[in-house]
PDB file of C-alpha atoms in Angstrom:
ATOM      1  CA  UNK C   1       0.000   0.000   0.000  1.00  0.00           C
ATOM      2  CA  UNK C   2       1.667   3.218  -1.129  1.00  0.00           C
ATOM      3  CA  UNK C   3       2.080   6.010   1.394  1.00  0.00           C
ATOM      4  CA  UNK C   4       0.718   9.446   0.510  1.00  0.00           C
ATOM      5  CA  UNK C   5       3.235  12.266  -0.004  1.00  0.00           C
ATOM      6  CA  UNK C   6       1.663  13.968   3.021  1.00  0.00           C
ATOM      7  CA  UNK C   7       2.249  10.952   5.244  1.00  0.00           C
ATOM      8  CA  UNK C   8       5.804  10.539   3.924  1.00  0.00           C
ATOM      9  CA  UNK C   9       6.509  14.216   4.726  1.00  0.00           C
ATOM     10  CA  UNK C  10       5.215  13.721   8.281  1.00  0.00           C
ATOM     11  CA  UNK C  11       7.271  10.545   8.685  1.00  0.00           C
ATOM     12  CA  UNK C  12      10.414  12.493   7.677  1.00  0.00           C
ATOM     13  CA  UNK C  13       9.635  14.822  10.602  1.00  0.00           C
ATOM     14  CA  UNK C  14       9.299  11.845  12.950  1.00  0.00           C
ATOM     15  CA  UNK C  15       5.487  11.987  13.063  1.00  0.00           C
ATOM     16  CA  UNK C  16       3.691   8.642  12.878  1.00  0.00           C
ATOM     17  CA  UNK C  17      -0.056   8.953  12.394  1.00  0.00           C
ATOM     18  CA  UNK C  18      -1.984   6.881  14.927  1.00  0.00           C
ATOM     19  CA  UNK C  19      -5.111   4.920  14.108  1.00  0.00           C
ATOM     20  CA  UNK C  20      -8.064   7.340  14.173  1.00  0.00           C
ATOM     21  CA  UNK C  21      -9.755   7.304  17.587  1.00  0.00           C
ATOM     22  CA  UNK C  22     -13.443   6.608  18.148  1.00  0.00           C
ATOM     23  CA  UNK C  23     -15.814   9.273  19.536  1.00  0.00           C
ATOM     24  CA  UNK C  24     -16.488   9.640  23.257  1.00  0.00           C
ATOM     25  CA  UNK C  25     -20.192  10.387  22.757  1.00  0.00           C
ATOM     26  CA  UNK C  26     -23.191  10.230  20.446  1.00  0.00           C
ATOM     27  CA  UNK C  27     -21.523  11.663  17.332  1.00  0.00           C
ATOM     28  CA  UNK C  28     -19.261  10.611  14.464  1.00  0.00           C
ATOM     29  CA  UNK C  29     -15.559  11.477  14.070  1.00  0.00           C
ATOM     30  CA  UNK C  30     -16.182  13.250  10.747  1.00  0.00           C
ATOM     31  CA  UNK C  31     -18.932  13.993   8.253  1.00  0.00           C
ATOM     32  CA  UNK C  32     -18.340  14.317   4.510  1.00  0.00           C
ATOM     33  CA  UNK C  33     -20.651  16.679   2.630  1.00  0.00           C
ATOM     34  CA  UNK C  34     -19.728  16.825  -1.061  1.00  0.00           C
ATOM     35  CA  UNK C  35     -16.066  17.811  -1.159  1.00  0.00           C
ATOM     36  CA  UNK C  36     -15.984  19.049   2.447  1.00  0.00           C
ATOM     37  CA  UNK C  37     -14.976  17.069   5.529  1.00  0.00           C
ATOM     38  CA  UNK C  38     -16.069  18.307   8.947  1.00  0.00           C
ATOM     39  CA  UNK C  39     -13.765  16.765  11.570  1.00  0.00           C
ATOM     40  CA  UNK C  40     -15.093  16.588  15.131  1.00  0.00           C
ATOM     41  CA  UNK C  41     -13.034  18.177  17.909  1.00  0.00           C
ATOM     42  CA  UNK C  42      -9.841  16.244  18.627  1.00  0.00           C
ATOM     43  CA  UNK C  43      -8.090  16.277  21.979  1.00  0.00           C
ATOM     44  CA  UNK C  44      -4.487  15.414  22.914  1.00  0.00           C
ATOM     45  CA  UNK C  45      -4.716  11.614  23.025  1.00  0.00           C
ATOM     46  CA  UNK C  46      -1.520   9.633  22.438  1.00  0.00           C
ATOM     47  CA  UNK C  47      -1.668   5.815  22.173  1.00  0.00           C
ATOM     48  CA  UNK C  48      -5.141   5.851  23.727  1.00  0.00           C
ATOM     49  CA  UNK C  49      -4.003   7.917  26.722  1.00  0.00           C
ATOM     50  CA  UNK C  50      -5.369  11.406  27.397  1.00  0.00           C
ATOM     51  CA  UNK C  51      -2.440  13.848  27.769  1.00  0.00           C
ATOM     52  CA  UNK C  52      -2.170  17.489  28.869  1.00  0.00           C
ATOM     53  CA  UNK C  53      -4.908  17.635  31.512  1.00  0.00           C
ATOM     54  CA  UNK C  54      -4.992  21.112  32.998  1.00  0.00           C
ATOM     55  CA  UNK C  55      -5.184  24.812  32.181  1.00  0.00           C
ATOM     56  CA  UNK C  56      -2.982  27.061  30.097  1.00  0.00           C
ATOM     57  CA  UNK C  57      -1.503  29.725  32.342  1.00  0.00           C
ATOM     58  CA  UNK C  58      -1.700  27.360  35.320  1.00  0.00           C
ATOM     59  CA  UNK C  59      -0.449  23.782  34.704  1.00  0.00           C
ATOM     60  CA  UNK C  60       0.914  24.552  31.225  1.00  0.00           C
ATOM     61  CA  UNK C  61       3.034  27.200  29.571  1.00  0.00           C
ATOM     62  CA  UNK C  62       2.214  28.470  26.073  1.00  0.00           C
ATOM     63  CA  UNK C  63       4.925  26.203  24.611  1.00  0.00           C
ATOM     64  CA  UNK C  64       3.596  23.110  26.388  1.00  0.00           C
ATOM     65  CA  UNK C  65       0.014  23.871  25.351  1.00  0.00           C
ATOM     66  CA  UNK C  66       1.189  24.379  21.745  1.00  0.00           C
ATOM     67  CA  UNK C  67       2.539  20.794  21.904  1.00  0.00           C
ATOM     68  CA  UNK C  68      -0.931  19.669  23.030  1.00  0.00           C
ATOM     69  CA  UNK C  69      -2.446  21.533  20.060  1.00  0.00           C
ATOM     70  CA  UNK C  70       0.034  19.793  17.743  1.00  0.00           C
ATOM     71  CA  UNK C  71      -1.166  16.410  19.047  1.00  0.00           C
ATOM     72  CA  UNK C  72      -4.752  17.514  18.352  1.00  0.00           C
ATOM     73  CA  UNK C  73      -3.562  18.274  14.810  1.00  0.00           C
ATOM     74  CA  UNK C  74      -1.999  14.828  14.423  1.00  0.00           C
ATOM     75  CA  UNK C  75      -5.346  13.340  15.478  1.00  0.00           C
ATOM     76  CA  UNK C  76      -7.206  15.580  12.991  1.00  0.00           C
ATOM     77  CA  UNK C  77      -4.921  14.318  10.214  1.00  0.00           C
ATOM     78  CA  UNK C  78      -5.604  10.709  11.288  1.00  0.00           C
ATOM     79  CA  UNK C  79      -9.344  11.344  10.956  1.00  0.00           C
ATOM     80  CA  UNK C  80      -8.742  12.967   7.552  1.00  0.00           C
ATOM     81  CA  UNK C  81      -6.771   9.922   6.400  1.00  0.00           C
ATOM     82  CA  UNK C  82      -9.806   7.819   7.300  1.00  0.00           C
ATOM     83  CA  UNK C  83     -12.157  10.255   5.520  1.00  0.00           C
ATOM     84  CA  UNK C  84      -9.974  10.117   2.387  1.00  0.00           C
ATOM     85  CA  UNK C  85      -9.925   6.316   2.271  1.00  0.00           C
ATOM     86  CA  UNK C  86      -6.299   6.209   3.384  1.00  0.00           C
ATOM     87  CA  UNK C  87      -4.929   8.759   0.878  1.00  0.00           C
ATOM     88  CA  UNK C  88      -4.094  12.157   2.413  1.00  0.00           C
ATOM     89  CA  UNK C  89      -3.094  13.454  -1.035  1.00  0.00           C
ATOM     90  CA  UNK C  90      -6.867  13.803  -1.586  1.00  0.00           C
ATOM     91  CA  UNK C  91      -6.794  16.885   0.670  1.00  0.00           C
ATOM     92  CA  UNK C  92      -7.178  20.042  -1.440  1.00  0.00           C
ATOM     93  CA  UNK C  93      -7.314  22.679   1.304  1.00  0.00           C
ATOM     94  CA  UNK C  94      -7.522  22.972   5.072  1.00  0.00           C
ATOM     95  CA  UNK C  95     -10.302  25.575   5.189  1.00  0.00           C
ATOM     96  CA  UNK C  96     -10.738  26.333   8.887  1.00  0.00           C
ATOM     97  CA  UNK C  97      -9.571  25.245  12.319  1.00  0.00           C
ATOM     98  CA  UNK C  98     -11.458  25.898  15.521  1.00  0.00           C
ATOM     99  CA  UNK C  99      -9.102  25.962  18.501  1.00  0.00           C
ATOM    100  CA  UNK C 100     -10.425  25.787  22.066  1.00  0.00           C
ATOM    101  CA  UNK C 101      -7.965  26.560  24.841  1.00  0.00           C
ATOM    102  CA  UNK C 102      -8.720  25.662  28.463  1.00  0.00           C
ATOM    103  CA  UNK C 103      -7.169  28.693  30.119  1.00  0.00           C
ATOM    104  CA  UNK C 104      -7.094  30.824  33.237  1.00  0.00           C
ATOM    105  CA  UNK C 105      -9.206  34.019  32.989  1.00  0.00           C
ATOM    106  CA  UNK C 106      -6.108  36.224  32.589  1.00  0.00           C
ATOM    107  CA  UNK C 107      -4.470  34.057  29.866  1.00  0.00           C
ATOM    108  CA  UNK C 108      -4.133  35.897  26.537  1.00  0.00           C
ATOM    109  CA  UNK C 109      -1.897  33.775  24.297  1.00  0.00           C
ATOM    110  CA  UNK C 110      -4.587  31.515  22.794  1.00  0.00           C
ATOM    111  CA  UNK C 111      -3.348  32.169  19.214  1.00  0.00           C
ATOM    112  CA  UNK C 112       0.201  31.039  20.113  1.00  0.00           C
ATOM    113  CA  UNK C 113      -1.222  27.826  21.593  1.00  0.00           C
ATOM    114  CA  UNK C 114      -3.335  27.013  18.519  1.00  0.00           C
ATOM    115  CA  UNK C 115      -0.289  27.726  16.314  1.00  0.00           C
ATOM    116  CA  UNK C 116       0.905  24.283  17.443  1.00  0.00           C
ATOM    117  CA  UNK C 117      -1.856  22.818  15.282  1.00  0.00           C
ATOM    118  CA  UNK C 118      -1.712  25.443  12.528  1.00  0.00           C
ATOM    119  CA  UNK C 119       2.040  24.967  12.015  1.00  0.00           C
ATOM    120  CA  UNK C 120       1.510  21.212  11.689  1.00  0.00           C
ATOM    121  CA  UNK C 121      -1.144  21.713   8.969  1.00  0.00           C
ATOM    122  CA  UNK C 122       1.297  23.810   6.942  1.00  0.00           C
ATOM    123  CA  UNK C 123       4.091  21.271   7.558  1.00  0.00           C
ATOM    124  CA  UNK C 124       1.850  18.421   6.404  1.00  0.00           C
ATOM    125  CA  UNK C 125      -0.016  20.033   3.506  1.00  0.00           C
ATOM    126  CA  UNK C 126       2.166  23.001   2.457  1.00  0.00           C
ATOM    127  CA  UNK C 127       0.114  25.885   1.029  1.00  0.00           C
ATOM    128  CA  UNK C 128      -2.956  23.630   1.129  1.00  0.00           C
ATOM    129  CA  UNK C 129      -2.536  23.662   4.910  1.00  0.00           C
ATOM    130  CA  UNK C 130      -2.980  27.454   5.213  1.00  0.00           C
ATOM    131  CA  UNK C 131      -6.376  28.069   6.795  1.00  0.00           C
ATOM    132  CA  UNK C 132      -8.761  30.484   8.471  1.00  0.00           C
ATOM    133  CA  UNK C 133      -9.240  29.791  12.182  1.00  0.00           C
ATOM    134  CA  UNK C 134     -10.526  30.745  15.601  1.00  0.00           C
ATOM    135  CA  UNK C 135      -8.558  30.501  18.860  1.00  0.00           C
ATOM    136  CA  UNK C 136     -10.954  30.747  21.786  1.00  0.00           C
ATOM    137  CA  UNK C 137     -10.398  30.576  25.540  1.00  0.00           C
ATOM    138  CA  UNK C 138     -12.800  28.366  27.503  1.00  0.00           C
ATOM    139  CA  UNK C 139     -13.367  27.625  31.189  1.00  0.00           C
ATOM    140  CA  UNK C 140     -13.079  23.851  30.784  1.00  0.00           C
ATOM    141  CA  UNK C 141     -12.834  21.089  28.159  1.00  0.00           C
ATOM    142  CA  UNK C 142     -13.788  17.387  28.076  1.00  0.00           C
ATOM    143  CA  UNK C 143     -11.657  15.198  30.376  1.00  0.00           C
ATOM    144  CA  UNK C 144      -9.964  18.367  31.629  1.00  0.00           C
ATOM    145  CA  UNK C 145      -7.657  18.666  28.596  1.00  0.00           C
ATOM    146  CA  UNK C 146      -5.823  21.898  27.843  1.00  0.00           C
ATOM    147  CA  UNK C 147      -6.721  22.081  24.117  1.00  0.00           C
ATOM    148  CA  UNK C 148      -9.298  20.805  21.610  1.00  0.00           C
ATOM    149  CA  UNK C 149      -9.249  21.517  17.870  1.00  0.00           C
ATOM    150  CA  UNK C 150     -11.778  20.793  15.118  1.00  0.00           C
ATOM    151  CA  UNK C 151     -11.379  21.246  11.364  1.00  0.00           C
ATOM    152  CA  UNK C 152     -13.168  21.852   8.074  1.00  0.00           C
ATOM    153  CA  UNK C 153     -11.257  20.508   5.075  1.00  0.00           C
ATOM    154  CA  UNK C 154     -11.857  20.432   1.309  1.00  0.00           C
ATOM    155  CA  UNK C 155     -11.024  17.136  -0.412  1.00  0.00           C
ATOM    156  CA  UNK C 156     -11.055  15.992  -4.035  1.00  0.00           C
ATOM    157  CA  UNK C 157     -14.623  15.119  -5.018  1.00  0.00           C
ATOM    158  CA  UNK C 158     -15.390  11.423  -4.679  1.00  0.00           C
ATOM    159  CA  UNK C 159     -16.570   9.569  -7.800  1.00  0.00           C
ATOM    160  CA  UNK C 160     -20.270   8.704  -7.379  1.00  0.00           C
ATOM    161  CA  UNK C 161     -20.619   5.209  -5.946  1.00  0.00           C
TER     162      UNK C 161
END
């Protein structure tokens, strides 16, 4: 099975894509509508273990939280691989990321945290990884994680089944 150029590029950077995780509630990991994939919010899970539990500005520095956001990005890409039938070269454009940062009330560096995910999208997809986005501070997140990121991505249209 040939590896996509995107996956090969990630591998060169030492990033192995995990198997896409299953949802923690009554929803699906992604929905495809025409040539658009809506990826549900991904949290920093590594090898099935929830990482980075805590708040930015309290338990985590901006740099640490950016690493958590990068892991969210890796998990987004894993869901995209699934959505594209295993071939990440089907991705035409990362359209938008929504970044949610579990932060103390006085924390102000949400954009720098979400850059951890944004930078990964550009690393993985080049210009196709450049996206619009939101970086929002929240009072809490599921399982107490520091960051959650969702995505809207344009893929090559699927031939009608």
